[in-house]
Backbone as numpy.savetxt, mean C-alpha at the origin, in Angstrom:
# Nx Ny Nz CAx CAy CAz Cx Cy Cz
-6.54 -5.64 4.85 -6.83 -5.86 6.23 -5.60 -6.39 6.93
-5.14 -5.64 7.89 -4.01 -6.04 8.67 -4.40 -6.96 9.82
-3.47 -7.80 10.24 -3.96 -8.74 11.24 -3.04 -8.93 12.40
-2.23 -9.98 12.40 -1.70 -10.45 13.64 -0.23 -10.31 13.86
0.13 -10.66 15.06 1.57 -10.60 15.42 2.01 -12.05 15.65
2.97 -12.51 14.79 3.40 -13.91 14.90 4.55 -14.04 15.87
4.81 -15.31 16.15 5.84 -15.63 17.13 7.20 -15.77 16.46
7.23 -15.83 15.13 8.50 -15.98 14.40 9.24 -14.66 14.38
10.55 -14.71 14.33 11.34 -13.51 14.39 11.19 -12.78 13.07
10.88 -11.50 13.08 10.73 -10.72 11.85 12.05 -10.69 11.08
11.95 -10.78 9.75 13.10 -10.74 8.90 13.95 -12.03 9.06
13.42 -13.01 9.80 14.17 -14.28 9.88 14.09 -15.03 8.55
15.00 -15.93 8.30 15.07 -16.65 7.03 13.76 -17.45 6.81
13.28 -18.05 7.92 12.11 -18.94 7.77 10.80 -18.26 8.17
10.86 -16.96 8.45 9.66 -16.30 9.00 8.48 -16.32 7.99
8.75 -15.92 6.74 7.64 -15.88 5.77 7.22 -17.26 5.39
8.15 -18.18 5.26 7.77 -19.62 4.98 6.91 -20.17 6.03
7.27 -20.01 7.33 6.41 -20.57 8.36 5.11 -19.81 8.51
5.14 -18.51 8.33 3.88 -17.71 8.43 2.86 -18.15 7.36
3.39 -18.48 6.17 2.52 -18.90 5.11 1.77 -20.18 5.49
2.44 -21.11 6.05 1.78 -22.36 6.52 0.85 -22.11 7.66
1.20 -21.13 8.47 0.35 -20.80 9.64 -1.01 -20.30 9.17
-1.02 -19.53 8.06 -2.25 -18.91 7.55 -2.89 -19.72 6.38
-2.31 -20.81 6.05 -2.77 -21.58 4.84 -4.22 -21.95 4.93
-4.70 -22.47 6.03 -6.09 -22.91 6.10 -7.05 -21.74 6.05
-6.64 -20.59 6.70 -7.49 -19.41 6.65 -7.60 -18.92 5.22
-6.50 -18.80 4.50 -6.51 -18.31 3.13 -7.30 -19.26 2.23
-7.19 -20.53 2.44 -7.90 -21.53 1.64 -9.42 -21.36 1.81
-9.86 -21.16 3.09 -11.29 -21.04 3.31 -11.83 -19.78 2.64
-11.08 -18.67 2.69 -11.58 -17.42 2.13 -11.61 -17.47 0.62
-10.54 -17.96 0.01 -10.51 -18.03 -1.46 -11.49 -19.02 -2.04
-11.92 -19.99 -1.22 -12.87 -21.01 -1.69 -14.30 -20.48 -1.76
-14.56 -19.34 -1.17 -15.87 -18.72 -1.11 -16.21 -18.21 -2.54
-17.47 -18.27 -2.88 -17.92 -17.73 -4.14 -18.30 -16.29 -4.00
-17.43 -15.52 -3.34 -17.68 -14.07 -3.06 -16.40 -13.32 -3.41
-16.57 -12.16 -4.05 -15.39 -11.41 -4.38 -15.61 -10.56 -5.60
-14.57 -9.91 -6.08 -14.63 -9.05 -7.23 -14.09 -9.87 -8.45
-14.74 -9.72 -9.58 -14.39 -10.48 -10.78 -13.46 -9.71 -11.58
-12.33 -10.37 -11.94 -11.30 -9.74 -12.85 -10.85 -10.81 -13.84
-11.11 -10.50 -15.13 -10.80 -11.44 -16.21 -11.40 -12.82 -16.00
-12.64 -12.81 -15.50 -13.36 -14.08 -15.29 -12.98 -14.81 -13.99
-12.13 -14.25 -13.20 -11.64 -14.88 -11.94 -12.18 -14.10 -10.75
-12.72 -14.76 -9.79 -13.22 -14.14 -8.60 -12.03 -13.96 -7.59
-11.75 -12.70 -7.22 -10.65 -12.42 -6.32 -11.26 -11.76 -5.03
-10.90 -12.33 -3.90 -11.44 -11.78 -2.63 -10.37 -11.55 -1.59
-9.15 -11.98 -1.85 -8.11 -11.85 -0.87 -6.70 -11.63 -1.57
-5.99 -10.55 -1.11 -4.66 -10.34 -1.46 -3.83 -10.50 -0.22
-2.79 -11.34 -0.26 -2.00 -11.56 0.98 -0.54 -11.60 0.67
0.20 -10.76 1.42 1.62 -10.76 1.30 2.15 -10.71 2.76
2.69 -11.83 3.21 3.09 -11.97 4.65 1.89 -11.72 5.47
2.01 -10.73 6.41 0.86 -10.44 7.30 0.07 -9.21 6.83
0.34 -8.76 5.64 -0.49 -7.64 5.03 -1.55 -8.23 4.17
-2.79 -8.09 4.58 -3.89 -8.73 3.87 -4.94 -7.72 3.47
-5.45 -7.90 2.27 -6.57 -7.02 1.72 -7.70 -7.90 1.36
-8.90 -7.59 1.79 -10.11 -8.33 1.41 -10.92 -7.51 0.45
-11.35 -8.14 -0.65 -12.06 -7.43 -1.69 -13.50 -8.02 -1.78
-14.50 -7.14 -1.95 -15.87 -7.64 -2.10 -16.67 -6.59 -2.88
-17.67 -7.08 -3.67 -18.46 -6.12 -4.48 -19.60 -5.40 -3.67
-19.88 -5.83 -2.48 -20.95 -5.26 -1.70 -20.68 -5.31 -0.22
-21.41 -4.50 0.57 -21.28 -4.48 2.01 -21.55 -5.86 2.62
-22.61 -6.49 2.15 -23.02 -7.79 2.73 -21.96 -8.86 2.40
-21.44 -8.85 1.17 -20.38 -9.80 0.79 -19.13 -9.63 1.67
-18.75 -8.43 1.93 -17.52 -8.22 2.69 -17.76 -8.61 4.10
-18.94 -8.34 4.69 -19.11 -8.73 6.09 -19.14 -10.25 6.18
-19.71 -10.93 5.14 -19.71 -12.41 5.16 -18.33 -12.97 5.14
-17.46 -12.35 4.34 -16.09 -12.76 4.27 -15.37 -12.54 5.61
-15.67 -11.43 6.23 -15.00 -11.15 7.55 -15.42 -12.11 8.62
-16.68 -12.57 8.51 -17.14 -13.62 9.51 -16.39 -14.92 9.32
-16.15 -15.30 8.06 -15.42 -16.50 7.79 -13.93 -16.34 8.25
-13.36 -15.21 8.05 -12.01 -14.96 8.49 -11.93 -15.01 9.98
-12.84 -14.41 10.66 -12.84 -14.36 12.10 -12.97 -15.84 12.68
-13.86 -16.62 12.08 -14.00 -17.99 12.50 -12.77 -18.82 12.31
-12.11 -18.66 11.10 -10.91 -19.42 10.83 -9.74 -18.96 11.65
-9.72 -17.66 12.03 -8.66 -17.13 12.87 -8.78 -17.65 14.30
-9.94 -17.86 14.75 -10.15 -18.32 16.16 -9.62 -19.72 16.28
-9.66 -20.51 15.23 -9.16 -21.88 15.29 -7.64 -22.00 15.38
-6.92 -20.96 14.99 -5.46 -20.97 15.11 -5.01 -19.93 16.13
-5.92 -19.48 16.97 -5.63 -18.54 18.04 -4.97 -17.25 17.50
-5.47 -16.77 16.39 -4.92 -15.54 15.79 -5.76 -14.31 16.25
-5.09 -13.32 16.62 -5.78 -12.09 17.07 -5.59 -10.99 16.00
-6.59 -10.10 15.89 -6.57 -9.02 14.92 -6.18 -7.66 15.51
-5.38 -6.94 14.78 -5.09 -5.57 15.21 -6.12 -4.68 14.57
-7.19 -4.45 15.26 -8.35 -3.72 14.67 -8.05 -2.18 14.58
-6.97 -1.75 15.26 -6.57 -0.34 15.14 -5.98 -0.06 13.80
-5.37 -1.10 13.18 -4.69 -0.91 11.84 -5.58 -1.45 10.78
-6.72 -2.01 11.08 -7.60 -2.57 10.07 -8.65 -1.51 9.68
-8.71 -1.21 8.44 -9.61 -0.16 7.94 -10.38 -0.60 6.70
-11.39 0.14 6.37 -12.24 -0.15 5.19 -12.25 1.03 4.28
-12.42 0.68 2.94 -12.43 1.75 1.90 -13.51 1.39 0.90
-14.28 2.38 0.47 -15.29 2.19 -0.55 -14.79 2.78 -1.87
-14.84 1.99 -2.97 -14.51 2.45 -4.29 -15.87 2.60 -5.09
-16.19 3.77 -5.44 -17.44 4.05 -6.19 -17.26 3.63 -7.63
-18.39 3.20 -8.29 -18.29 2.86 -9.75 -17.84 4.07 -10.50
-17.21 3.84 -11.67 -16.78 4.94 -12.55 -18.01 5.69 -13.12
-19.08 4.95 -13.35 -20.33 5.51 -13.82 -21.14 5.88 -12.56
-21.25 7.19 -12.30 -21.91 7.64 -11.11 -23.37 7.27 -11.06
-23.96 6.99 -12.20 -25.32 6.57 -12.23 -25.59 5.22 -11.54
-24.52 4.47 -11.39 -24.60 3.16 -10.77 -24.41 3.20 -9.24
-24.16 4.39 -8.69 -23.97 4.52 -7.29 -25.32 4.47 -6.56
-25.56 3.56 -5.69 -26.85 3.38 -5.03 -26.81 3.87 -3.62
-25.65 4.21 -3.10 -25.55 4.77 -1.75 -24.12 5.08 -1.40
-23.92 6.07 -0.52 -22.58 6.41 -0.06 -22.41 6.32 1.44
-23.42 5.77 2.11 -23.36 5.60 3.57 -23.57 4.15 3.90
-22.67 3.52 4.59 -22.77 2.10 4.87 -22.57 1.81 6.37
-23.19 0.78 6.85 -22.96 0.41 8.29 -21.52 0.02 8.46
-21.04 0.23 9.69 -19.66 -0.13 9.97 -19.46 -1.64 9.99
-18.36 -2.11 9.49 -18.05 -3.54 9.57 -17.48 -3.86 10.92
-17.65 -5.05 11.32 -17.12 -5.49 12.68 -16.21 -6.70 12.57
-15.17 -6.72 13.30 -14.26 -7.87 13.44 -13.89 -7.99 14.90
-14.02 -9.17 15.46 -13.72 -9.45 16.87 -14.44 -8.48 17.79
-15.68 -8.15 17.40 -16.47 -7.25 18.24 -16.18 -5.79 18.17
-15.19 -5.44 17.29 -14.80 -4.02 17.09 -15.28 -3.50 15.78
-15.74 -2.24 15.74 -16.18 -1.61 14.52 -14.95 -1.08 13.81
-14.92 -1.24 12.52 -13.82 -0.81 11.68 -14.03 0.57 11.11
-13.00 1.34 10.95 -13.09 2.77 10.50 -13.02 2.77 8.97
-13.78 3.70 8.35 -13.74 3.98 6.92 -12.69 5.03 6.68
-11.89 4.85 5.63 -10.86 5.82 5.31 -10.97 6.19 3.84
-10.34 7.33 3.44 -10.30 7.73 2.06 -9.05 7.23 1.36
-8.00 6.85 2.06 -6.78 6.33 1.50 -6.06 5.51 2.53
-5.24 4.55 2.07 -4.41 3.77 2.99 -3.19 3.27 2.23
-2.20 2.87 3.04 -0.90 2.41 2.42 -0.89 0.90 2.43
-0.54 0.36 1.27 -0.41 -1.09 1.13 0.87 -1.39 0.39
1.81 -2.10 1.01 3.09 -2.45 0.50 3.85 -1.22 -0.01
3.70 -0.10 0.73 4.38 1.12 0.38 3.66 2.01 -0.58
2.63 1.53 -1.20 1.90 2.25 -2.18 0.62 2.90 -1.59
0.41 4.16 -1.74 -0.71 4.88 -1.18 -1.90 4.81 -2.11
-2.94 4.05 -1.66 -4.15 3.84 -2.53 -5.25 4.81 -2.07
-5.83 5.48 -3.08 -6.88 6.46 -2.83 -8.19 5.95 -3.25
-9.27 6.30 -2.56 -10.56 5.80 -2.86 -11.11 6.31 -4.17
-10.56 7.46 -4.62 -10.93 8.01 -5.93 -10.10 7.47 -7.09
-9.30 6.47 -6.76 -8.42 5.83 -7.77 -7.47 6.80 -8.46
-7.09 7.87 -7.72 -6.14 8.85 -8.22 -4.77 8.52 -7.58
-3.68 8.70 -8.37 -2.33 8.46 -7.86 -1.65 9.73 -7.37
-2.40 10.83 -7.28 -1.82 12.08 -6.82 -1.22 12.03 -5.44
-1.89 11.40 -4.47 -1.40 11.32 -3.11 -0.17 10.41 -3.03
-0.09 9.40 -3.86 1.07 8.53 -3.78 2.24 9.22 -4.44
2.05 10.01 -5.48 3.15 10.77 -6.07 3.61 11.82 -5.08
2.70 12.46 -4.36 3.09 13.42 -3.32 3.91 12.77 -2.23
3.54 11.50 -1.86 4.33 10.80 -0.87 5.75 10.51 -1.39
5.82 10.17 -2.64 7.16 9.89 -3.21 7.99 11.14 -3.28
7.34 12.28 -3.54 8.06 13.56 -3.56 8.71 13.87 -2.20
7.93 13.69 -1.14 8.39 13.93 0.25 9.51 12.98 0.56
9.34 11.70 0.15 10.41 10.71 0.45 11.67 10.98 -0.29
11.58 11.49 -1.56 12.77 11.84 -2.32 13.53 13.04 -1.70
12.79 14.02 -1.24 13.47 15.14 -0.57 14.11 14.68 0.75
13.46 13.81 1.46 13.99 13.31 2.75 15.25 12.48 2.55
15.23 11.55 1.56 16.40 10.73 1.27 17.60 11.57 0.82
17.28 12.57 -0.03 18.34 13.47 -0.52 18.95 14.26 0.56
18.15 14.79 1.48 18.71 15.55 2.63 19.59 14.68 3.50
19.18 13.45 3.70 19.98 12.50 4.47 21.35 12.24 3.83
21.34 12.03 2.52 22.58 11.85 1.76 23.50 13.07 1.86
22.89 14.28 1.78 23.68 15.53 1.81 24.30 15.64 3.21
23.68 15.26 4.23 24.23 15.40 5.61 25.39 14.43 5.83
25.27 13.27 5.29 26.27 12.19 5.60 27.34 12.01 4.54
27.08 12.41 3.29 28.05 12.09 2.23 28.36 13.31 1.31
28.30 14.46 1.88 28.45 15.70 1.12 29.83 15.80 0.46
30.86 15.30 1.13 32.26 15.50 0.65 32.80 14.28 -0.09
31.94 13.30 -0.43 32.36 12.15 -1.14 32.67 12.45 -2.58
33.33 11.52 -3.24 33.68 11.73 -4.66 32.39 11.57 -5.52
32.53 12.02 -6.84 31.39 12.01 -7.70 30.94 10.56 -7.94
31.81 9.61 -8.10 31.47 8.25 -8.29 30.69 7.66 -7.12
31.17 7.99 -5.94 30.37 7.51 -4.76 29.07 8.15 -4.69
28.99 9.45 -4.98 27.67 10.13 -4.99 26.69 9.51 -6.01
27.22 9.22 -7.19 26.35 8.63 -8.23 25.79 7.26 -7.74
26.67 6.50 -7.10 26.24 5.16 -6.63 25.14 5.36 -5.54
25.36 6.31 -4.59 24.40 6.51 -3.54 23.11 7.02 -4.08
23.15 7.98 -5.01 21.90 8.57 -5.47 21.08 7.55 -6.26
21.78 6.72 -7.04 21.06 5.68 -7.82 20.40 4.68 -6.83
21.09 4.40 -5.75 20.62 3.36 -4.83 19.49 3.86 -3.92
19.59 5.09 -3.48 18.60 5.59 -2.51 17.56 6.51 -3.03
17.81 7.14 -4.16 16.86 8.16 -4.66 16.12 7.73 -5.96
16.74 6.93 -6.74 16.05 6.48 -7.98 15.48 5.06 -7.67
14.56 5.02 -6.82 13.96 3.69 -6.42 12.43 3.81 -6.49
11.94 4.31 -7.60 10.48 4.50 -7.81 9.86 3.20 -8.24
9.95 2.20 -7.44 9.46 0.83 -7.79 7.97 0.79 -8.01
7.20 1.72 -7.43 5.75 1.68 -7.57 5.28 2.64 -8.69
6.20 3.28 -9.34 5.81 4.28 -10.37 5.08 3.61 -11.59
5.34 2.36 -11.80 4.70 1.63 -12.88 3.18 1.49 -12.69
2.71 1.72 -11.42 1.28 1.61 -11.12 0.56 2.92 -11.40
1.33 4.00 -11.53 0.71 5.35 -11.70 0.05 5.46 -13.05
-1.27 5.71 -13.05 -1.98 5.83 -14.34 -2.97 6.99 -14.31
-3.27 7.52 -13.14 -4.26 8.59 -13.01 -3.68 9.69 -12.21
-3.18 10.75 -12.85 -2.61 11.88 -12.17 -2.64 13.12 -13.09
-2.50 14.29 -12.52 -2.63 15.52 -13.29 -1.19 15.90 -13.81
-1.20 16.72 -14.82 0.09 17.21 -15.38 0.83 18.00 -14.32
0.04 18.75 -13.51 0.71 19.56 -12.46 1.47 18.68 -11.46
0.85 17.53 -11.12 1.54 16.64 -10.14 2.80 16.03 -10.78
2.73 15.71 -12.08 3.86 15.15 -12.75 5.00 16.22 -12.80
4.65 17.47 -13.03 5.67 18.52 -13.10 6.29 18.72 -11.66
5.50 18.51 -10.63 6.04 18.64 -9.27 7.07 17.60 -8.99
6.79 16.35 -9.47 7.72 15.24 -9.32 9.04 15.53 -10.11
8.87 16.01 -11.32 10.08 16.32 -12.16 10.83 17.46 -11.53
10.17 18.47 -11.00 10.90 19.56 -10.32 11.62 19.10 -9.10
10.99 18.19 -8.32 11.62 17.59 -7.11 12.91 16.86 -7.49
12.84 16.02 -8.53 13.97 15.27 -8.92 15.14 16.20 -9.34
14.81 17.22 -10.10 15.83 18.22 -10.54 16.45 18.88 -9.34
15.65 19.31 -8.38 16.17 20.03 -7.20 17.08 19.10 -6.40
16.67 17.84 -6.25 17.46 16.91 -5.46 18.82 16.63 -6.10
18.82 16.52 -7.41 20.03 16.32 -8.19 20.97 17.51 -7.99
20.41 18.70 -8.16 21.26 19.91 -8.05 21.81 20.04 -6.64
20.96 19.77 -5.60 21.41 19.92 -4.24 22.52 18.92 -3.87
22.32 17.69 -4.23 23.28 16.63 -3.83 24.62 16.73 -4.56
24.57 17.11 -5.83 25.78 17.14 -6.66 26.37 18.52 -6.77
25.72 19.49 -6.16 26.29 20.86 -6.11 26.15 21.63 -7.42
25.15 21.30 -8.26 24.92 21.97 -9.47 24.21 23.36 -9.21
24.23 24.21 -10.15 23.48 25.47 -10.04 21.98 25.14 -9.99
21.27 25.87 -9.16 19.85 25.53 -8.98 19.04 25.79 -10.22
19.59 26.49 -11.22 18.83 26.81 -12.40 19.09 25.74 -13.47
20.00 24.78 -13.20 20.28 23.73 -14.14 19.06 22.81 -14.28
18.80 22.38 -15.44 17.79 21.36 -15.70 18.40 20.00 -15.94
18.35 19.16 -14.99 19.02 17.86 -15.08 18.07 16.73 -15.49
16.79 17.05 -15.77 15.83 16.09 -16.14 15.89 15.77 -17.61
């Protein structure tokens, strides 16, 4: 759940520190609720990194109850919500026999109805309602091609050592790849092929070379 626009300067040294104290009471009230999803015996209902927030709940009623608490706590610190960027996602049980419904009433925050989506981006990682990593791998493929094309335009005539440094810095940055656990062999081959093509293009190798 995305939220507010703070008065501190973005990327400032004290921005995250001050923002954490600004939201401390709100986060405390939400995490103190006995509502949320259980993981290893611990109830989790809120993930927060700076102003990027995700609310977790096992049912429609539980999530709406948490949103009411958040809205009440936010009003006390004069915090406004960006409801255009706030969305909802439903994760169905792995056992389809436990699905009791696939249509839910819309959630409301600050008098606005929230949109249901099939996937959304959180901290750069594309999360899919089917728990598949295919869309996130496809996003990484597009990003790898884009970064490689940028390097080719600006640093095509640089030395090999400079190119190696640039490619390692800008193209081998799959920091979210450790989360990939559900994808097809075809998608993995697309990523491998993309990497090979980018290497060949930037370093001027023959397109038939296999650099993977």
